[in-house]
Coordinates of C-alpha atoms and ligand atoms in Angstrom, one line a residue:
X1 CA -10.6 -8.3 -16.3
X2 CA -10.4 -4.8 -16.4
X3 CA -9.5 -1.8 -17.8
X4 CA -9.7 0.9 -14.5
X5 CA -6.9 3.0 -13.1
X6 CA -5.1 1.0 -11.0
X7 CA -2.4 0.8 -8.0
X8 CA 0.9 -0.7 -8.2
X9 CA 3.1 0.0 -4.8
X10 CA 6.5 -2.2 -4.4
X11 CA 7.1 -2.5 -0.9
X12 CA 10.9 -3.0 -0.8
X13 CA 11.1 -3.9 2.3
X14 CA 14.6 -4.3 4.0
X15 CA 15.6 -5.1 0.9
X16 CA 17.7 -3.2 -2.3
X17 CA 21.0 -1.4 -2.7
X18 CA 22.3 0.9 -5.1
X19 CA 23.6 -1.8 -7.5
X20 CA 19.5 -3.1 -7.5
X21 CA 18.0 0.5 -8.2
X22 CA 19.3 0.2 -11.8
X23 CA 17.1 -2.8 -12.7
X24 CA 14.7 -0.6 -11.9
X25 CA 14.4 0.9 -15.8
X26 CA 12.8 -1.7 -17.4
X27 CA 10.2 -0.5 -15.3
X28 CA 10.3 3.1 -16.0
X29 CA 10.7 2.1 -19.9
X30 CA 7.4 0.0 -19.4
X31 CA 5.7 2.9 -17.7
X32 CA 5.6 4.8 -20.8
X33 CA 3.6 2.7 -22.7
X34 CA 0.5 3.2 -23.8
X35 CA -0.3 -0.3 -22.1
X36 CA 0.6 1.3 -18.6
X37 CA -1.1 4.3 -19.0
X38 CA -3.5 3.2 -16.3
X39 CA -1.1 2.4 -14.0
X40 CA 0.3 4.3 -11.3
X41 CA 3.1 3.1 -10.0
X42 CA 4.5 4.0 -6.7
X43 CA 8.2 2.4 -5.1
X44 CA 8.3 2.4 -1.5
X45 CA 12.3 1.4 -1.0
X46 CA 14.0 1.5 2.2
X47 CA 15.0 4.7 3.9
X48 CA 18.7 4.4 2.7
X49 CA 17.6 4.6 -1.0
X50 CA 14.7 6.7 -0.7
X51 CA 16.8 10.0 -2.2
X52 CA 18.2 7.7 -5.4
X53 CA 14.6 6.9 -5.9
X54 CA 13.4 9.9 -6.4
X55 CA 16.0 11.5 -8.5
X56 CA 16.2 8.2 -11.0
X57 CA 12.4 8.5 -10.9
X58 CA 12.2 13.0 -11.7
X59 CA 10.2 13.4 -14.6
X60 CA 8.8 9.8 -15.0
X61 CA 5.2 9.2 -14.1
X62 CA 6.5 6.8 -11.5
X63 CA 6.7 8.0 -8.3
X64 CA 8.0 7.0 -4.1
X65 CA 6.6 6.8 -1.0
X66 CA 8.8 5.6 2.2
X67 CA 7.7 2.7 4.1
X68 CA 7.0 4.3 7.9
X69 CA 7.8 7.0 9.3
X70 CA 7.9 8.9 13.1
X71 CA 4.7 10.3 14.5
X72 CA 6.3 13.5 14.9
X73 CA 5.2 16.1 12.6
X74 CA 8.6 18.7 13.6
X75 CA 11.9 17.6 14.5
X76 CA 13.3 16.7 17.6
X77 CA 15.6 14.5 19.5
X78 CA 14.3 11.0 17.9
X79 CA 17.4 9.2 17.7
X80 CA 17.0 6.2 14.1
X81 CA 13.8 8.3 13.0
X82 CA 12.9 9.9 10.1
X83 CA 9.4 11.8 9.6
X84 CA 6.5 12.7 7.7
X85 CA 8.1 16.5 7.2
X86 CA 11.6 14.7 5.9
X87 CA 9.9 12.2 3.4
X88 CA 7.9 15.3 1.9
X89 CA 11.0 17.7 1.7
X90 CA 12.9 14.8 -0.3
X91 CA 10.0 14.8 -2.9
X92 CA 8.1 11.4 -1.4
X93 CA 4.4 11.3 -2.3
X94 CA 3.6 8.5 -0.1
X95 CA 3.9 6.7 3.1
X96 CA 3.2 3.7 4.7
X97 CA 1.1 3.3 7.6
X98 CA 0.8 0.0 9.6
X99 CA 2.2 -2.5 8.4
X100 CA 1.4 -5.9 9.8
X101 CA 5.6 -5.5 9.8
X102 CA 5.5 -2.6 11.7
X103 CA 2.8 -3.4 13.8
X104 CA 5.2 -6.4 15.3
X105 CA 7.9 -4.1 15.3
X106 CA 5.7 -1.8 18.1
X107 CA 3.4 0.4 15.6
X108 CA 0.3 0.6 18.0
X109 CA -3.1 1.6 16.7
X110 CA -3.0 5.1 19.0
X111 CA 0.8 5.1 17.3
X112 CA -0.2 4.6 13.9
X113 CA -3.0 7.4 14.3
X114 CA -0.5 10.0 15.1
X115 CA 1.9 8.7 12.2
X116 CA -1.4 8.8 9.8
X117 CA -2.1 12.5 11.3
X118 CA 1.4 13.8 11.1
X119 CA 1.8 12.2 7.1
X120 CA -1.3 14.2 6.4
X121 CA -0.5 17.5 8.3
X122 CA 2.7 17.3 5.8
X123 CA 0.8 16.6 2.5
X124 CA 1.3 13.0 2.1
X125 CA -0.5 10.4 0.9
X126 CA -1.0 7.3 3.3
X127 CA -1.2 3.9 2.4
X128 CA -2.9 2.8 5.5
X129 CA -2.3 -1.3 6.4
X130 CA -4.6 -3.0 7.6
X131 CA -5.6 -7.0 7.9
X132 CA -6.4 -9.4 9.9
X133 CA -4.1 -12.4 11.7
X134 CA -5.0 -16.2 10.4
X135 CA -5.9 -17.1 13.9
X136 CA -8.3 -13.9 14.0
X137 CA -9.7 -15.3 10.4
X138 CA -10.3 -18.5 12.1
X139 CA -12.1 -17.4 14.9
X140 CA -14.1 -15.4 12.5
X141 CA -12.8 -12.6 13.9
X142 CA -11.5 -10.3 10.0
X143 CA -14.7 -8.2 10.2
X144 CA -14.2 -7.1 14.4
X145 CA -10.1 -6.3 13.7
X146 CA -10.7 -4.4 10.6
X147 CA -13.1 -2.0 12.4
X148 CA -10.8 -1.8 15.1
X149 CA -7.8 -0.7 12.8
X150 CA -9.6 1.6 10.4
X151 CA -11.3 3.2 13.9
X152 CA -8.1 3.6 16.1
X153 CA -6.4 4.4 13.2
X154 CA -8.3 7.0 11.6
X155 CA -9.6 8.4 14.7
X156 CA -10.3 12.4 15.0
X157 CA -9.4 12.0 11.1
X158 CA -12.4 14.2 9.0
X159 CA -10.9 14.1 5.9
X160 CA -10.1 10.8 4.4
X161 CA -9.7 11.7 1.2
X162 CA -5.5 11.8 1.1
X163 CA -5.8 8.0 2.3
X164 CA -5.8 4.4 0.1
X165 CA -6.2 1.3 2.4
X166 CA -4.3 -1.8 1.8
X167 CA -5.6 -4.5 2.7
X168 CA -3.3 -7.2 3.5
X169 CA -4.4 -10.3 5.4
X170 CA -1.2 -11.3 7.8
X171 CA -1.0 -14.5 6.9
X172 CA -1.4 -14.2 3.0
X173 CA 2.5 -11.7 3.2
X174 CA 5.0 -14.0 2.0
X175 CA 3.1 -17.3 2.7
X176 CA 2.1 -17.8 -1.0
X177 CA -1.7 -18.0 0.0
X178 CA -4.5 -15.5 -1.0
X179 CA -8.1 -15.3 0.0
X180 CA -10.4 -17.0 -2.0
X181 CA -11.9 -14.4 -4.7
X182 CA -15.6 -14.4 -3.0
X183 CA -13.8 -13.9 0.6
X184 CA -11.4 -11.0 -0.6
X185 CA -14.3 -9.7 -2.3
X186 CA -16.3 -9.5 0.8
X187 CA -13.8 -8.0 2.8
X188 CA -12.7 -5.2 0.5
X189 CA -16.8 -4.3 0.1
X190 CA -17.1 -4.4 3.5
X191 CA -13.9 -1.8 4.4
X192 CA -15.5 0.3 1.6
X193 CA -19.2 0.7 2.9
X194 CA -17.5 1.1 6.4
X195 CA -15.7 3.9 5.2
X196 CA -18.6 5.3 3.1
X197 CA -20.8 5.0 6.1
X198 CA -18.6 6.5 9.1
X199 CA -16.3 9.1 7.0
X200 CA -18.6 10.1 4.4
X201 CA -16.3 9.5 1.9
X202 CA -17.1 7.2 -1.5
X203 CA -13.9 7.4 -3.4
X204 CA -11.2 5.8 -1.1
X205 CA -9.3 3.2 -2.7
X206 CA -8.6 -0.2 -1.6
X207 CA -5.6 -2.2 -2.2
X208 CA -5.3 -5.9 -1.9
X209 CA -1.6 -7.1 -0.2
X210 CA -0.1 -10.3 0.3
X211 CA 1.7 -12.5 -2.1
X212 CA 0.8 -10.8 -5.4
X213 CA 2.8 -12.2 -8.2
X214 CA 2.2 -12.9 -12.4
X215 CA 0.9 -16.5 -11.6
X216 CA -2.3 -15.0 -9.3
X217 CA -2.7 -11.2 -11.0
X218 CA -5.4 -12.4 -13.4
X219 CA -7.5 -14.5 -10.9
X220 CA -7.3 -11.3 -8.5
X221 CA -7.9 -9.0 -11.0
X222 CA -11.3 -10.9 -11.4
X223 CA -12.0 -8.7 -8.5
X224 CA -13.7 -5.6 -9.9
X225 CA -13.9 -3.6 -6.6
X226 CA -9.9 -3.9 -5.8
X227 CA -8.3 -0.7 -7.0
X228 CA -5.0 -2.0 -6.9
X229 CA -2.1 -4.2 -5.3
X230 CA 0.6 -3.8 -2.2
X231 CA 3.5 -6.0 -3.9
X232 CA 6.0 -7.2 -1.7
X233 CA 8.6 -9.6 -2.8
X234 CA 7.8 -9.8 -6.4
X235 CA 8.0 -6.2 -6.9
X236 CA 11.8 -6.9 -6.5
X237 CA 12.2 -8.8 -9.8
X238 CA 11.6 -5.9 -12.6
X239 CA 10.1 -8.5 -15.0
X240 CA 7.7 -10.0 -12.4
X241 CA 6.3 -6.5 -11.6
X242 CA 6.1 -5.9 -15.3
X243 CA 4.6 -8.9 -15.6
X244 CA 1.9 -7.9 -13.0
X245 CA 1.2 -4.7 -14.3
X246 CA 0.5 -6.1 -17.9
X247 CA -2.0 -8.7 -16.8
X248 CA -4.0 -6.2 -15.2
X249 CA -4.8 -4.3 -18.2
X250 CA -5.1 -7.6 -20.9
Ligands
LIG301 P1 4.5 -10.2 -0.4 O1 4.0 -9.7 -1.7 O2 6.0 -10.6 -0.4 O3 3.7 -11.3 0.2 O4 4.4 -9.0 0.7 C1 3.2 -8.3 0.8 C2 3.5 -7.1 1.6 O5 3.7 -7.2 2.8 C3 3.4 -5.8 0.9 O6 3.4 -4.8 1.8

């Protein structure tokens, strides 16, 4: 258990409408509690809802990040894209970069470098995704494909200081399986010293993804070096995701 400033990013998904934006304020309620006052919480809904978010969420500590974005950092004729530029002129902190979602979708590593670049150029945060495929894990291959990400991905990137990993193994998003403790810990040390070592940086943060919810939060929050959670479908359900912020701090 711990008592640390922590991480707490829904990942919507393609998931919410207007109507499910309301159930939203138990959360902001919960937010200003003195319980959650290490917490920072961060909603990453889809594009469509992205403006509601941040005016329901003006002048609440809670704030929005979109979930991808084009690796262009002007406009242009991208037909079905948004960009790094748009998300900051609606008031987004955040962004998304690499999901394994994503990553099926066609998000290379040379395309999610650009993305990363452009989302910094325009003074967002990135919550860079990164993890490692069961088959991959089983061919003890985590350590060799989380190198590979963090290098492509970050490449000709100095400053890594405007960047949290996530760490989400493939197959623990929406599978109900999580690493075992001593594995997870391993990996999230290992990203850390790689990131100490090749970027000169100390600080970055590193958030564990894939199938958070209230019944494992304690058991991962055993876990002294994860600074917080990606929270896919759980962060849906207001009470769950209250639920999972309070067991973090008990
Ligand atoms: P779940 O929490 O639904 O497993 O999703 C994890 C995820 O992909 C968050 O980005």
């Amino acid at each position: 258990m711990t008592n640390k400033y922590k991480y707490f990013v829904a990942n919507w998904k393609m998931f919410g409408d207007i109507k499910t934006v309301n159930s939203i304020y138990t959360v902001i309620k919960a937010s200003k509690s003195r319980n959650f006052s290490k917490a920072k919480i961060i909603y990453c809904p889809p594009y469509t809802l992205l403006n509601t978010f941040v005016n329901k969420l003006k002048k609440t500590k809670v704030e929005v990040g979109a979930q991808n974005c084009h690796q262009s950092s002007s406009n242009g004729p991208f037909t079905g894209f948004i960009n790094s530029k748009m998300i900051k002129k609606l008031g987004c902190k955040y962004v998304i970069i690499g999901h394994s979602e994503s990553r099926n979708s066609g998000d290379t590593n040379i395309l999610i470098n650009k993305k990363i670049k452009s989302s910094l150029e325009n003074s967002l945060t990135v919550i860079f995704c990164i993890g490692e495929t069961f088959k991959e894990k089983k061919k003890n291959k985590t350590k060799k494909i989380l190198i590979n990400q963090i290098k492509k991905g970050l490449k000709n990137i100095k400053n890594i200081k405007n960047i949290i990993i996530a760490y989400e193994p493939v197959w623990s998003i929406g599978t109900g399986l999580v690493p075992k403790n001593e594995e997870l810990l391993n990996n999230i040390l290992f990203i850390k010293k790689f990131l100490r070592k090749n970027f000169n940086y100390k600080k970055t943060r590193v958030l564990y993804g894939g199938s958070v919810s209230p019944y494992n939060i304690k058991n991962l929050n055993e876990i002294n070096q994860i600074d917080g959670f990606l929270i896919g479908g759980a962060s849906q359900n207001s009470n769950k995701f209250i639920d999972i912020i309070k067991k973090s701090f008990n």
